[in-house]
Amino acid sequence: MLYTIVILAIIVCVLLVLIVLIQNPKGGGLSSGFAGSNNIMGVQRTGDFLEKGTWVLAVSLMVLALMINVVIDKGGADTQDGREIQDMINKPVAAPAPSSMQLPTAPATTPADTTKK
């Protein structure tokens, strides 16, 4: 189901890109070639068709994106590996045993002056 919706979304994306590229931003585009024949076979203008097609494809892409979000596996399944990792995270850390011997500390030294005078 997920792969079908993703493939549909990719097809809608490609169609949306093509329909936007066909349009001319100044109103010329494909609609300028059919300006003289506005009502042949019931078509008013190509620009109206391209604009409505753009809106339909944009809305369908948004719906498909929401459907993908609903259908996708959230990955929250409780698996054996997940439980082991969670147990390791939640396991309390044992405090180190106090030792009677202390490690010798190094005397504090100041860094050598490396600037030239």
Tab-separated table of C-alpha atoms in Angstrom:
chain	number	residue	atom	x	y	z
A	1	MET	CA	0.000	0.000	0.000
A	2	LEU	CA	2.809	2.397	0.911
A	3	TYR	CA	4.713	1.763	-2.312
A	4	THR	CA	1.581	2.328	-4.376
A	5	ILE	CA	0.948	5.696	-2.749
A	6	VAL	CA	4.599	6.716	-3.141
A	7	ILE	CA	4.538	5.791	-6.837
A	8	LEU	CA	1.317	7.781	-7.292
A	9	ALA	CA	2.913	10.761	-5.543
A	10	ILE	CA	5.941	10.594	-7.852
A	11	ILE	CA	3.693	10.461	-10.920
A	12	VAL	CA	1.682	13.437	-9.644
A	13	CYS	CA	4.936	15.345	-9.020
A	14	VAL	CA	6.147	14.729	-12.567
A	15	LEU	CA	2.775	15.749	-14.038
A	16	LEU	CA	2.715	18.859	-11.867
A	17	VAL	CA	6.187	19.863	-13.042
A	18	LEU	CA	5.207	19.346	-16.672
A	19	ILE	CA	1.951	21.273	-16.401
A	20	VAL	CA	3.698	24.186	-14.669
A	21	LEU	CA	6.447	24.266	-17.288
A	22	ILE	CA	3.876	24.371	-20.087
A	23	GLN	CA	2.388	27.571	-18.700
A	24	ASN	CA	3.835	30.908	-19.676
A	25	PRO	CA	4.012	33.327	-16.745
A	26	LYS	CA	2.874	36.234	-18.963
A	27	GLY	CA	-0.279	34.522	-20.143
A	28	GLY	CA	1.105	33.458	-23.542
A	29	GLY	CA	1.925	29.768	-23.169
A	30	LEU	CA	-0.262	27.258	-24.942
A	31	SER	CA	-3.309	29.422	-24.429
A	32	SER	CA	-2.036	32.034	-26.896
A	33	GLY	CA	-2.164	29.558	-29.763
A	34	PHE	CA	-5.850	28.874	-29.158
A	35	ALA	CA	-6.946	32.447	-28.445
A	36	GLY	CA	-8.916	32.739	-31.684
A	37	SER	CA	-10.913	29.564	-31.108
A	38	ASN	CA	-12.332	29.957	-27.633
A	39	ASN	CA	-15.402	27.750	-27.932
A	40	ILE	CA	-14.353	24.919	-30.249
A	41	MET	CA	-15.663	21.617	-28.878
A	42	GLY	CA	-16.686	23.251	-25.604
A	43	VAL	CA	-13.186	24.306	-24.522
A	44	GLN	CA	-13.144	27.871	-23.286
A	45	ARG	CA	-9.413	28.434	-22.995
A	46	THR	CA	-6.345	26.272	-22.550
A	47	GLY	CA	-5.171	28.529	-19.720
A	48	ASP	CA	-8.223	27.666	-17.654
A	49	PHE	CA	-7.582	23.973	-18.209
A	50	LEU	CA	-3.920	24.301	-17.221
A	51	GLU	CA	-4.783	26.357	-14.145
A	52	LYS	CA	-7.426	23.895	-12.970
A	53	GLY	CA	-5.084	20.997	-13.685
A	54	THR	CA	-2.376	22.644	-11.598
A	55	TRP	CA	-4.764	23.079	-8.676
A	56	VAL	CA	-6.042	19.507	-8.927
A	57	LEU	CA	-2.526	18.068	-9.045
A	58	ALA	CA	-1.329	20.264	-6.165
A	59	VAL	CA	-4.244	19.257	-3.943
A	60	SER	CA	-3.859	15.586	-4.867
A	61	LEU	CA	-0.137	15.774	-4.009
A	62	MET	CA	-0.967	17.184	-0.574
A	63	VAL	CA	-3.547	14.448	0.005
A	64	LEU	CA	-1.058	11.776	-1.069
A	65	ALA	CA	1.574	13.209	1.275
A	66	LEU	CA	-0.882	13.007	4.166
A	67	MET	CA	-1.822	9.449	3.187
A	68	ILE	CA	1.847	8.457	3.141
A	69	ASN	CA	2.228	9.896	6.625
A	70	VAL	CA	-0.734	7.847	7.866
A	71	VAL	CA	0.252	4.592	6.143
A	72	ILE	CA	3.995	4.623	6.907
A	73	ASP	CA	5.272	2.337	9.657
A	74	LYS	CA	6.226	4.344	12.696
A	75	GLY	CA	9.044	1.974	13.680
A	76	GLY	CA	7.896	1.790	17.287
A	77	ALA	CA	7.503	-1.967	17.343
A	78	ASP	CA	8.877	-3.599	20.459
A	79	THR	CA	11.580	-5.975	19.287
A	80	GLN	CA	14.029	-8.120	21.205
A	81	ASP	CA	16.966	-5.907	20.205
A	82	GLY	CA	15.073	-2.812	21.267
A	83	ARG	CA	14.315	-4.293	24.678
A	84	GLU	CA	17.947	-5.299	25.194
A	85	ILE	CA	19.154	-1.823	24.351
A	86	GLN	CA	16.552	-0.242	26.606
A	87	ASP	CA	17.574	-2.577	29.457
A	88	MET	CA	21.197	-1.561	28.978
A	89	ILE	CA	20.199	2.103	29.128
A	90	ASN	CA	18.055	1.680	32.224
A	91	LYS	CA	20.492	-0.559	34.095
A	92	PRO	CA	21.811	1.264	37.157
A	93	VAL	CA	25.496	1.955	37.220
A	94	ALA	CA	27.266	0.374	40.177
A	95	ALA	CA	29.315	2.856	42.188
A	96	PRO	CA	33.016	2.046	42.253
A	97	ALA	CA	34.207	0.393	45.443
A	98	PRO	CA	36.117	2.783	47.665
A	99	SER	CA	39.768	1.883	47.829
A	100	SER	CA	42.055	2.485	50.732
A	101	MET	CA	44.911	3.432	48.456
A	102	GLN	CA	44.902	6.713	46.694
A	103	LEU	CA	46.741	7.252	43.486
A	104	PRO	CA	49.657	9.654	43.719
A	105	THR	CA	48.971	12.984	42.142
A	106	ALA	CA	51.425	14.716	39.879
A	107	PRO	CA	52.848	18.013	41.099
A	108	ALA	CA	51.320	21.050	39.506
A	109	THR	CA	53.600	22.554	36.901
A	110	THR	CA	53.284	25.745	34.983
A	111	PRO	CA	53.653	25.664	31.225
A	112	ALA	CA	56.977	26.826	29.861
A	113	ASP	CA	57.094	30.322	28.440
A	114	THR	CA	57.553	29.941	24.688
A	115	THR	CA	57.354	33.601	23.709
A	116	LYS	CA	60.473	35.254	22.390
A	117	LYS	CA	61.756	38.351	24.142
